[in-house]
């Protein structure tokens, strides 16, 4: 009887001590130490991590209602600045994407992976939450499929699309997120130029040329004149 009572006492004491390790506040009422949050009416963790007098530090793990012990995101907070390193995961623990944020803005290089693999699907560069630099997209085999340049979140300059063998298929020119300038299309099998012409603010403009086996076969002038 005594041993049973003693066992229950130790179990309750251990549970109480364990509970005291989490969700504590400092003298100013700020979160401090290890914290865990669970979904309402559930034992499923929502997040877990460590606070230092109200500031998140180190790795915070985030879970979905049905993710069990596998986090869907891990955010690593710096003690010295506001930069947060982030990784998103599949249900099987594979990285979907990774990058950095400051406050709610993406910054620096973000990398995305083909589903369930270590193969890079896309990289892009952010500045203050806006795309700023080259966005590169890849096939499964690692070959570049598209390259697009951005400035302040808008397409600016060249956008080039490639075949799985690396041949150029399409070339576009942009200004302030609008098609503007020379555009070219190439035959997917031979790689020869088949169409070329200019855009002016998202509309075809001037002489467009059409080729077959490298020979000019037709020309059209834009905008098309109303023949009615």
Coordinates of C-alpha atoms in Angstrom, one line a residue, residues 37-192:
X37 CA 1.3 25.3 -27.5
X38 CA -1.2 22.7 -28.5
X39 CA -4.3 22.8 -30.7
X40 CA -7.6 23.3 -28.8
X41 CA -9.0 20.1 -27.4
X42 CA -6.1 18.1 -28.7
X43 CA -2.7 16.7 -27.6
X44 CA -1.2 17.7 -31.0
X45 CA 1.5 20.3 -30.7
X46 CA 1.0 23.5 -32.5
X47 CA 4.5 24.8 -31.9
X48 CA 7.4 24.5 -29.5
X49 CA 10.4 26.7 -28.9
X50 CA 12.4 28.9 -26.5
X51 CA 11.9 32.5 -25.5
X52 CA 14.4 34.8 -24.0
X53 CA 12.5 37.5 -22.1
X54 CA 9.8 37.7 -24.8
X55 CA 12.0 37.2 -27.8
X56 CA 12.1 33.9 -29.8
X57 CA 15.6 32.4 -30.0
X58 CA 16.9 29.2 -31.6
X59 CA 14.7 26.7 -33.4
X60 CA 10.9 26.8 -33.3
X61 CA 9.0 23.8 -34.6
X62 CA 5.5 24.2 -36.1
X63 CA 3.0 21.4 -36.6
X64 CA -0.3 20.9 -38.5
X65 CA -3.3 19.4 -36.7
X66 CA -2.5 16.0 -38.2
X67 CA 1.3 16.1 -38.5
X68 CA 2.1 14.1 -35.4
X69 CA 5.8 14.4 -34.4
X70 CA 6.9 15.7 -37.8
X71 CA 7.1 19.5 -38.0
X72 CA 5.9 21.1 -41.2
X73 CA 8.1 24.2 -40.6
X74 CA 11.2 25.1 -38.5
X75 CA 12.0 28.7 -37.9
X76 CA 15.4 29.5 -36.5
X77 CA 15.6 32.9 -34.7
X78 CA 18.8 34.8 -34.1
X79 CA 19.4 36.3 -30.7
X80 CA 21.3 39.2 -32.2
X81 CA 19.1 40.4 -35.1
X82 CA 15.6 40.0 -36.6
X83 CA 16.7 37.6 -39.4
X84 CA 14.8 34.2 -39.3
X85 CA 15.9 31.1 -41.2
X86 CA 13.0 29.1 -42.4
X87 CA 12.5 25.5 -43.7
X88 CA 9.2 24.0 -44.9
X89 CA 8.8 20.2 -44.9
X90 CA 6.7 17.5 -46.5
X91 CA 4.8 15.0 -44.3
X92 CA 7.8 12.6 -44.8
X93 CA 10.3 15.2 -43.5
X94 CA 11.7 16.3 -46.9
X95 CA 12.5 20.0 -47.4
X96 CA 10.0 21.8 -49.7
X97 CA 11.6 25.2 -49.5
X98 CA 14.0 27.2 -47.4
X99 CA 15.1 30.8 -47.1
X100 CA 15.2 33.8 -44.7
X101 CA 12.8 36.5 -43.5
X102 CA 13.0 39.7 -41.6
X103 CA 9.7 40.5 -39.9
X104 CA 7.2 39.3 -42.6
X105 CA 9.4 40.0 -45.6
X106 CA 11.4 37.4 -47.5
X107 CA 15.0 38.4 -48.0
X108 CA 18.0 36.9 -49.8
X109 CA 17.9 33.6 -51.8
X110 CA 15.0 31.2 -51.5
X111 CA 15.3 27.7 -52.7
X112 CA 12.5 25.3 -53.7
X113 CA 12.8 21.6 -54.3
X114 CA 11.0 19.1 -56.6
X115 CA 8.5 17.2 -54.5
X116 CA 10.0 14.6 -52.2
X117 CA 13.6 15.0 -53.6
X118 CA 16.8 16.9 -53.0
X119 CA 16.7 18.3 -56.6
X120 CA 16.4 22.1 -56.8
X121 CA 13.2 23.2 -58.7
X122 CA 13.7 26.9 -58.4
X123 CA 15.8 29.7 -56.8
X124 CA 14.8 33.3 -56.5
X125 CA 16.1 36.4 -54.8
X126 CA 14.2 38.8 -52.5
X127 CA 14.8 42.2 -51.2
X128 CA 12.4 43.6 -48.6
X129 CA 9.8 41.1 -49.6
X130 CA 9.9 41.7 -53.3
X131 CA 11.6 39.6 -56.0
X132 CA 14.8 41.3 -57.0
X133 CA 17.2 39.4 -59.2
X134 CA 17.2 36.3 -61.4
X135 CA 14.5 33.7 -60.8
X136 CA 15.8 30.4 -62.1
X137 CA 13.6 27.3 -62.6
X138 CA 15.0 23.8 -63.3
X139 CA 13.9 20.5 -64.8
X140 CA 14.2 17.3 -62.7
X141 CA 17.5 16.6 -64.6
X142 CA 19.0 19.8 -63.3
X143 CA 18.8 21.6 -66.7
X144 CA 17.6 25.2 -66.5
X145 CA 14.1 25.6 -67.9
X146 CA 13.5 29.3 -67.3
X147 CA 15.4 32.4 -66.3
X148 CA 13.5 35.6 -65.5
X149 CA 14.9 38.9 -64.2
X150 CA 13.0 40.9 -61.6
X151 CA 13.4 44.4 -60.2
X152 CA 11.3 45.5 -57.2
X153 CA 8.9 42.6 -57.7
X154 CA 8.3 43.2 -61.4
X155 CA 9.7 41.5 -64.5
X156 CA 12.4 43.6 -66.0
X157 CA 14.7 42.6 -68.9
X158 CA 15.1 39.2 -70.3
X159 CA 13.0 36.1 -69.8
X160 CA 14.4 33.0 -71.5
X161 CA 12.8 29.5 -71.7
X162 CA 14.9 26.4 -72.4
X163 CA 14.3 22.7 -73.5
X164 CA 15.4 19.8 -71.3
X165 CA 18.5 19.6 -73.5
X166 CA 19.4 23.3 -73.0
X167 CA 18.3 24.7 -76.3
X168 CA 16.6 28.2 -76.2
X169 CA 12.9 27.9 -77.0
X170 CA 11.6 31.4 -76.3
X171 CA 13.0 34.8 -75.5
X172 CA 10.9 37.7 -74.1
X173 CA 11.8 41.3 -73.1
X174 CA 10.0 43.1 -70.2
X175 CA 9.8 46.6 -68.9
X176 CA 8.0 47.3 -65.7
X177 CA 6.3 43.8 -65.8
X178 CA 5.0 44.4 -69.4
X179 CA 6.1 42.7 -72.6
X180 CA 8.2 45.4 -74.2
X181 CA 10.9 44.8 -76.8
X182 CA 12.1 41.9 -79.0
X183 CA 10.5 38.5 -78.7
X184 CA 11.7 35.3 -80.4
X185 CA 10.4 31.8 -80.7
X186 CA 12.4 28.8 -81.8
X187 CA 11.5 25.4 -83.2
X188 CA 11.5 22.8 -80.4
X189 CA 13.2 20.1 -82.5
X190 CA 15.6 22.0 -84.8
X191 CA 16.3 25.0 -82.6
X192 CA 15.9 27.3 -85.6

